[in-house]
Short mmCIF file of N, CA and C in Angstrom, two decimals:
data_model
loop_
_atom_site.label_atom_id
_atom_site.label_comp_id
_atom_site.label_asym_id
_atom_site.label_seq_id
_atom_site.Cartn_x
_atom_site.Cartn_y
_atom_site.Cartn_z
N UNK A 11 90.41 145.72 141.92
CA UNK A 11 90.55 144.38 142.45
C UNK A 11 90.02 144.38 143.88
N UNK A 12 89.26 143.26 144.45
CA UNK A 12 88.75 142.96 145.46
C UNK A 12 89.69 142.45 146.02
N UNK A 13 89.87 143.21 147.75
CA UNK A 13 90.84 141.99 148.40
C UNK A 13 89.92 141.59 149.41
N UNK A 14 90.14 140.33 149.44
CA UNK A 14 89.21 138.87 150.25
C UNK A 14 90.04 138.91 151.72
N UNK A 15 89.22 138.91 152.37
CA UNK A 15 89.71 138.28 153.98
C UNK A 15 90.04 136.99 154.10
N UNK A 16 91.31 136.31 154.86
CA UNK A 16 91.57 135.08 154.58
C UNK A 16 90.48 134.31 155.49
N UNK A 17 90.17 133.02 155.24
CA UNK A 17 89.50 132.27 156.17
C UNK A 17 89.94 130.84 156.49
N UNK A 18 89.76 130.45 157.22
CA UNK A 18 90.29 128.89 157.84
C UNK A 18 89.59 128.10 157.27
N UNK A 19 90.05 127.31 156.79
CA UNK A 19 89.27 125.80 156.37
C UNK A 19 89.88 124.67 156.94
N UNK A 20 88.60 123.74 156.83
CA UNK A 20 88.83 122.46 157.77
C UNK A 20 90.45 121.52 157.87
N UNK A 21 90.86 121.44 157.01
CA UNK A 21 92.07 120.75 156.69
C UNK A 21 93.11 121.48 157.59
N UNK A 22 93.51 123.05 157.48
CA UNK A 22 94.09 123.83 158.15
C UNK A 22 93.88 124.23 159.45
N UNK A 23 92.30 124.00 159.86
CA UNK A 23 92.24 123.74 161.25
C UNK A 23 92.89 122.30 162.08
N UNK A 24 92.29 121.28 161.49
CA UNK A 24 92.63 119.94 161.68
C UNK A 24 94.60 119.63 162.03
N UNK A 25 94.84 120.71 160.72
CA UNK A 25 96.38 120.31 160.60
C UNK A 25 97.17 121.25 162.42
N UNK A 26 96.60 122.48 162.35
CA UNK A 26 96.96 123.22 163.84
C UNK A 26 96.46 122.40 164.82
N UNK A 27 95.35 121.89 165.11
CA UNK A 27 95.13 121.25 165.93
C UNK A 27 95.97 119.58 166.12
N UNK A 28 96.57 119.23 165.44
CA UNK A 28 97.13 117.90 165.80
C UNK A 28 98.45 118.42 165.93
N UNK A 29 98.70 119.87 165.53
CA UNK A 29 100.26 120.26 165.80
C UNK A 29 100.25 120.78 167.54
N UNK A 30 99.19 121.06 167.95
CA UNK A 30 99.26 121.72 169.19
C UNK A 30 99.11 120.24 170.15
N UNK A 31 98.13 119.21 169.64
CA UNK A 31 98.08 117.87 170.64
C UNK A 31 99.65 117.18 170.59
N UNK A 32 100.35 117.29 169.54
CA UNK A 32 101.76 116.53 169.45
C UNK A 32 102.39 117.31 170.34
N UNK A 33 102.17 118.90 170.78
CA UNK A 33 103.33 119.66 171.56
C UNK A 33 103.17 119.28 173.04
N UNK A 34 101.59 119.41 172.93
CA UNK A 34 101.16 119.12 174.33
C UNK A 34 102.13 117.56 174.65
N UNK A 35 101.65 116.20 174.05
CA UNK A 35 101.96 114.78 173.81
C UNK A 35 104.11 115.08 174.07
N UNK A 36 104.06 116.01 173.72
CA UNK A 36 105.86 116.12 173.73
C UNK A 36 106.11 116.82 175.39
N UNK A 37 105.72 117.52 175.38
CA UNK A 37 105.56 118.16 177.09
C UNK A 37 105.11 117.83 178.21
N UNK A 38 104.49 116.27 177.61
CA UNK A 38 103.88 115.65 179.24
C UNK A 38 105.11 114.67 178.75
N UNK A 39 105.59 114.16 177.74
CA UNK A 39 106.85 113.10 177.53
C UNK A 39 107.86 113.39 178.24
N UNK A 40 107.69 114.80 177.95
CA UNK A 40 109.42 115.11 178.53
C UNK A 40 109.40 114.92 179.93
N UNK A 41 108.15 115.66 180.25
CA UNK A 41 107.96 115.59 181.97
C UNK A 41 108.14 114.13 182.88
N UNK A 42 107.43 113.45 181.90
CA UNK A 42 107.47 111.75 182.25
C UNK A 42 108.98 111.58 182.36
N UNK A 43 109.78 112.00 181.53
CA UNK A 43 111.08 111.49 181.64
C UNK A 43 111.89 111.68 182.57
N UNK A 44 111.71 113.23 182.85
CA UNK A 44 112.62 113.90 183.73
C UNK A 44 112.09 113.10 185.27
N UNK A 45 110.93 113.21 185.06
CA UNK A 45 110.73 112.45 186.26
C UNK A 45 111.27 111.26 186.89
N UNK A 46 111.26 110.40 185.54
CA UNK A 46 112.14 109.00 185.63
C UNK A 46 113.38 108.96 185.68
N UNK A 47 113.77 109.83 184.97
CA UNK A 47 115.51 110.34 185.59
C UNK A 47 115.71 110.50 186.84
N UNK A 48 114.91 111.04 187.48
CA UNK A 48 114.89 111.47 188.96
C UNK A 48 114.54 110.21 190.29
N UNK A 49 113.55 109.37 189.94
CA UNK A 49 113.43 108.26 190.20
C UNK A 49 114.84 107.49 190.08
N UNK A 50 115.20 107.02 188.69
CA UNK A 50 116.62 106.50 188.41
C UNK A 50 117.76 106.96 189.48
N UNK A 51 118.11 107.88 189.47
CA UNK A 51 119.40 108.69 190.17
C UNK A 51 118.60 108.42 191.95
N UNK A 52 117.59 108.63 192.20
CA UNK A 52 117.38 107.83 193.87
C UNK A 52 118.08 106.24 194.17
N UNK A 53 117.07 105.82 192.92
CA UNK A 53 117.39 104.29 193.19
C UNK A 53 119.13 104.22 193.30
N UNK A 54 119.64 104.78 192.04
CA UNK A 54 121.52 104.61 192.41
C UNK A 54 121.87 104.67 193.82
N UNK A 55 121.33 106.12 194.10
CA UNK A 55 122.04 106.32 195.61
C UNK A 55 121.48 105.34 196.77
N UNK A 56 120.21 104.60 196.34
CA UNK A 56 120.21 103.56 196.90
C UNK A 56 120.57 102.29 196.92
N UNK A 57 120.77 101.97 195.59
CA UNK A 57 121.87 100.87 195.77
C UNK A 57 123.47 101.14 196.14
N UNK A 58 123.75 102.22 195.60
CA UNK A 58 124.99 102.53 196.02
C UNK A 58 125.31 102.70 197.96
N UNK A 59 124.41 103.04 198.63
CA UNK A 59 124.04 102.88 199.64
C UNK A 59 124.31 101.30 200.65
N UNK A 60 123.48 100.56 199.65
CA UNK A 60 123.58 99.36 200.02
C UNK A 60 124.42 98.22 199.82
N UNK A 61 125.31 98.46 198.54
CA UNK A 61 126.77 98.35 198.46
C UNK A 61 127.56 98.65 199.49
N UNK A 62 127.57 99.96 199.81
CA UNK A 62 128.25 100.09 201.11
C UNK A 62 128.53 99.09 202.28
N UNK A 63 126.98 99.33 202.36
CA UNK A 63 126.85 98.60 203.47
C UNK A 63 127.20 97.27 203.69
N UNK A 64 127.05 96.36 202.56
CA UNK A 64 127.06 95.27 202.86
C UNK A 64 128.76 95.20 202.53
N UNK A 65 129.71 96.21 202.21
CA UNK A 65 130.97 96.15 202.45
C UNK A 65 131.43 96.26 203.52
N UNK A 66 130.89 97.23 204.22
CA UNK A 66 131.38 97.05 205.73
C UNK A 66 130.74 95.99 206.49
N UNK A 67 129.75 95.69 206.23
CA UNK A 67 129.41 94.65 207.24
C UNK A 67 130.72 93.26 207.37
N UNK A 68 130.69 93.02 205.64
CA UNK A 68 131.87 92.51 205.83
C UNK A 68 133.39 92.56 205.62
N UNK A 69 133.26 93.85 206.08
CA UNK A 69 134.77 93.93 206.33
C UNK A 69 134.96 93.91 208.19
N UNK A 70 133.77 93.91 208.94
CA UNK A 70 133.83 94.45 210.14
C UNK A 70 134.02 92.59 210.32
N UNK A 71 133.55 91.99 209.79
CA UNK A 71 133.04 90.45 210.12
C UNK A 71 134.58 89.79 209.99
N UNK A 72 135.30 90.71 208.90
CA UNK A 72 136.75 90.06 209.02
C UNK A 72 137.90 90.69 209.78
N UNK A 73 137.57 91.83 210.08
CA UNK A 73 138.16 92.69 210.99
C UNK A 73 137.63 91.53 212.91
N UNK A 74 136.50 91.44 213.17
CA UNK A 74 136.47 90.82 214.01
C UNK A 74 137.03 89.49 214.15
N UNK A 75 136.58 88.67 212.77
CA UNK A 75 137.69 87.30 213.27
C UNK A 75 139.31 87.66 213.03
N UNK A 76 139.70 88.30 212.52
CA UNK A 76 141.33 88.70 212.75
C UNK A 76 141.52 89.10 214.05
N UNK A 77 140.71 89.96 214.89
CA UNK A 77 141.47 90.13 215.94
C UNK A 77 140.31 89.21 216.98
N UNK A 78 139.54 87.97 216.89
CA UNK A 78 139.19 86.69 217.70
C UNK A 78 140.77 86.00 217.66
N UNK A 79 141.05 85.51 216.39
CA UNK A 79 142.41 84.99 216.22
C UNK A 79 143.43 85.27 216.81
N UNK A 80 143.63 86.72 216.98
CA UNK A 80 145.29 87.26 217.53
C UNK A 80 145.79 87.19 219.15
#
């Protein structure tokens, strides 16, 4: 019996190659995401930031007319 060397054919190339563009397509996704996660969690601490602030501003605004009043 003859044993044959295996060889690649088109279908089986085609099929590895759209498996390696989907990994790639999955690894710039993820990256995109994490990124946007990271973006996301700034913006919080910036609104959360600015919550603040505009609590004290007015709490200072009623802290001052309480003691204009007294």
């Amino acid at each position: 019996m003859a044993e044959y060397d295996p060889f690649d054919c088109a279908p089986g190339l085609r099929l590895a190659a759209h498996e390696r563009v989907s990994e790639i397509h999955h690894a710039h996704l993820c990256s995109r995401l994490d990124r946007l996660d990271e973006m996301m969690e700034r913006l919080e601490k910036r609104l959360w930031l600015t919550v603040y602030g505009v609590v004290a501003v007015i709490l200072a605004q009623a802290a001052q007319s309480f003691l204009g009043v007294s």
